Every structure is written in C-alpha cells, then in structure tokens.
Amino acid sequence: MVRIRRAKPEDARELLEIYRPYVEHTAITFEWEMPTEEEFRGRILRTMERYPWLVAEKDGLLLGYAYAGTFKERRAYDWAVETTVYLHPSVKGQGLGRRLYKALEDVLRKQGIINLNACIGVPQAGVEDPWLDDNSMH
C-alpha cells in the first residue's frame, strides 16, 4: 500500500537519489550539477514554509515526490504555483504520479491556490534514453 505524506527534512537523502538520474541523464531538471544533500534539505524546508512537499512511500521506501513553488514573484501571482513531480523509474506508468499530483492539488486548493503551472522539459523526439526505460531500482 502506497502512502502519501508530507516530506520531512530527513527524507532529503532518499529523495535526492530519486532526483539524481534526472539530473545526470536528462535535461528535464535544467540543473547542470547534483545538489548536495544539505542543499536539497534546504529546498524542502524553504518550500514547506509556504507550500506542500509530498512524498509517496511504500514499506518505508520513498518512490516519488511532488511539490509546489512560487510561479512568479509579483503579488498578483499569489494564487498561482509551479508544480513538480518526480518518480523512481521502477514505478513509472503505474499511476503514482497522478496520485501525487492529485494529493498536491487537494492541499493547494485548501490554501486558496487556483492556478497550477508545470514547466516541462521534453527530450528530443526520436532520441531514446535507456535510463528512462529502466524499471530496476538503482
């Protein structure tokens, strides 16, 4: 049974490992280098000052996460966020991303957020990424 819960700072190491292949093998994250565990923990804490950061957990193992962040700095955008979802490749295609996003949406609705935006990096068409097709746990 997969449980969705709020992230904790001590989740940073495991969440960073979910994030790692996206940074190292794709352009999806728009990051050039892996953040440190300390930096990632800081991201979680800063995000949760205002917005939710949720994790999907099964049998003590984290399988993915979703969070919201500031969409634009101007006050008129206070009711809009940018959303993010990352999954471990072993759970891709099982509906977990949808469950995480729905849970995130529910929390944001309670906060009065009405616009959810996703900035999505799409790999080049026709280029296969063997990592993204790998269903094993790394």
Coordinates of C-alpha atoms in Angstrom, one line a residue:
M1 CA 0.0 0.0 0.0
V2 CA 1.5 3.4 -1.1
R3 CA 1.0 6.1 1.4
I4 CA 1.3 9.8 0.5
R5 CA 2.5 12.1 3.3
R6 CA 4.3 15.4 3.9
A7 CA 8.0 15.3 3.4
K8 CA 10.4 15.5 6.3
P9 CA 13.9 17.0 6.2
E10 CA 15.4 13.6 6.9
D11 CA 13.8 12.4 3.6
A12 CA 16.4 14.5 1.7
R13 CA 18.9 11.8 1.0
E14 CA 16.4 9.3 -0.4
L15 CA 14.6 12.0 -2.4
L16 CA 17.9 13.2 -3.8
E17 CA 18.6 9.7 -5.1
I18 CA 15.2 9.7 -6.9
Y19 CA 16.2 13.1 -8.4
R20 CA 19.8 12.1 -9.3
P21 CA 19.2 10.2 -12.6
Y22 CA 17.0 13.0 -13.9
V23 CA 19.9 15.5 -13.4
E24 CA 22.7 13.1 -14.6
H25 CA 21.0 11.5 -17.6
T26 CA 18.4 14.0 -18.8
A27 CA 17.8 17.8 -19.4
I28 CA 14.5 17.6 -17.6
T29 CA 15.6 19.4 -14.4
F30 CA 17.5 22.2 -16.0
E31 CA 20.3 21.6 -13.5
W32 CA 23.9 21.1 -14.5
E33 CA 25.1 19.5 -11.3
M34 CA 23.6 17.5 -8.5
P35 CA 22.7 19.5 -5.4
T36 CA 24.2 18.4 -2.2
E37 CA 22.1 16.6 0.4
E38 CA 22.3 19.7 2.6
E39 CA 21.2 21.9 -0.3
F40 CA 18.3 19.6 -1.1
R41 CA 17.2 19.5 2.5
G42 CA 17.2 23.3 2.4
R43 CA 15.0 23.3 -0.7
I44 CA 12.5 21.0 1.1
L45 CA 12.4 23.3 4.2
R46 CA 12.2 26.5 2.2
T47 CA 9.4 25.1 0.1
M48 CA 7.4 23.9 3.1
E49 CA 7.4 27.4 4.6
R50 CA 4.7 28.2 2.2
Y51 CA 3.7 25.2 0.0
P52 CA 3.4 21.5 0.3
W53 CA 6.1 18.9 -0.5
L54 CA 4.6 15.4 -0.5
V55 CA 6.2 12.0 -0.8
A56 CA 4.9 8.6 -1.8
E57 CA 6.1 5.9 0.5
K58 CA 5.7 2.1 0.4
D59 CA 7.2 -0.2 3.1
G60 CA 9.5 2.6 4.2
L61 CA 10.9 3.2 0.7
L62 CA 10.3 6.5 -1.0
L63 CA 9.0 6.1 -4.5
G64 CA 8.4 9.7 -5.6
Y65 CA 7.6 13.2 -4.6
A66 CA 5.6 16.3 -5.6
Y67 CA 5.8 19.9 -4.5
A68 CA 4.7 23.4 -5.4
G69 CA 6.7 26.5 -5.6
T70 CA 6.4 30.2 -6.4
F71 CA 5.4 30.7 -10.0
K72 CA 6.2 34.4 -10.2
E73 CA 7.4 36.8 -7.6
R74 CA 4.8 39.5 -8.2
R75 CA 1.9 39.6 -5.7
A76 CA -0.7 39.2 -8.4
Y77 CA 0.6 35.6 -8.8
D78 CA 0.0 34.7 -5.1
W79 CA -2.8 32.3 -6.3
A80 CA -0.5 30.5 -8.8
V81 CA 2.2 28.0 -8.3
E82 CA 4.6 25.9 -10.3
T83 CA 4.3 22.2 -9.7
T84 CA 6.9 19.4 -9.8
V85 CA 6.6 15.6 -9.7
Y86 CA 9.5 13.1 -9.8
L87 CA 9.2 9.3 -9.6
H88 CA 11.6 6.5 -9.3
P89 CA 11.7 4.8 -12.7
S90 CA 10.6 1.5 -11.2
V91 CA 7.1 2.9 -10.5
K92 CA 6.7 4.7 -13.9
G93 CA 3.4 4.0 -15.6
Q94 CA 1.6 2.8 -12.5
G95 CA -0.5 5.9 -11.8
L96 CA 1.6 7.1 -8.8
G97 CA 2.5 10.4 -10.5
R98 CA -1.2 11.1 -10.9
R99 CA -1.9 10.2 -7.3
L100 CA 0.9 12.5 -6.1
Y101 CA -0.4 15.3 -8.3
K102 CA -4.0 14.9 -7.1
A103 CA -2.8 15.0 -3.4
L104 CA -0.8 18.1 -4.2
E105 CA -3.7 19.7 -5.9
D106 CA -6.0 19.0 -2.9
V107 CA -3.6 20.6 -0.5
L108 CA -3.1 23.6 -2.7
R109 CA -6.9 24.1 -3.2
K110 CA -7.2 24.3 0.6
Q111 CA -4.6 27.0 0.5
G112 CA -6.6 29.0 -2.0
I113 CA -4.3 28.3 -4.9
I114 CA -6.3 28.3 -8.2
N115 CA -3.6 28.1 -10.9
L116 CA -1.2 25.2 -11.1
N117 CA 1.5 25.5 -13.8
A118 CA 4.0 23.0 -15.0
C119 CA 7.2 23.9 -16.8
I120 CA 8.1 20.7 -18.5
G121 CA 11.3 19.8 -20.3
V122 CA 10.7 17.3 -23.1
P123 CA 13.5 15.2 -24.5
Q124 CA 14.3 15.5 -28.2
A125 CA 11.8 13.5 -30.3
G126 CA 13.2 10.2 -31.6
V127 CA 16.1 10.1 -29.1
E128 CA 15.9 7.1 -26.8
D129 CA 17.0 7.4 -23.2
P130 CA 17.8 4.0 -21.8
W131 CA 17.6 5.2 -18.2
L132 CA 14.0 6.3 -18.6
D133 CA 13.1 2.8 -19.8
D134 CA 14.9 1.1 -17.0
N135 CA 12.4 -0.4 -14.5
S136 CA 15.0 -1.6 -11.9
M137 CA 15.7 0.1 -8.6
H138 CA 19.1 1.8 -8.7

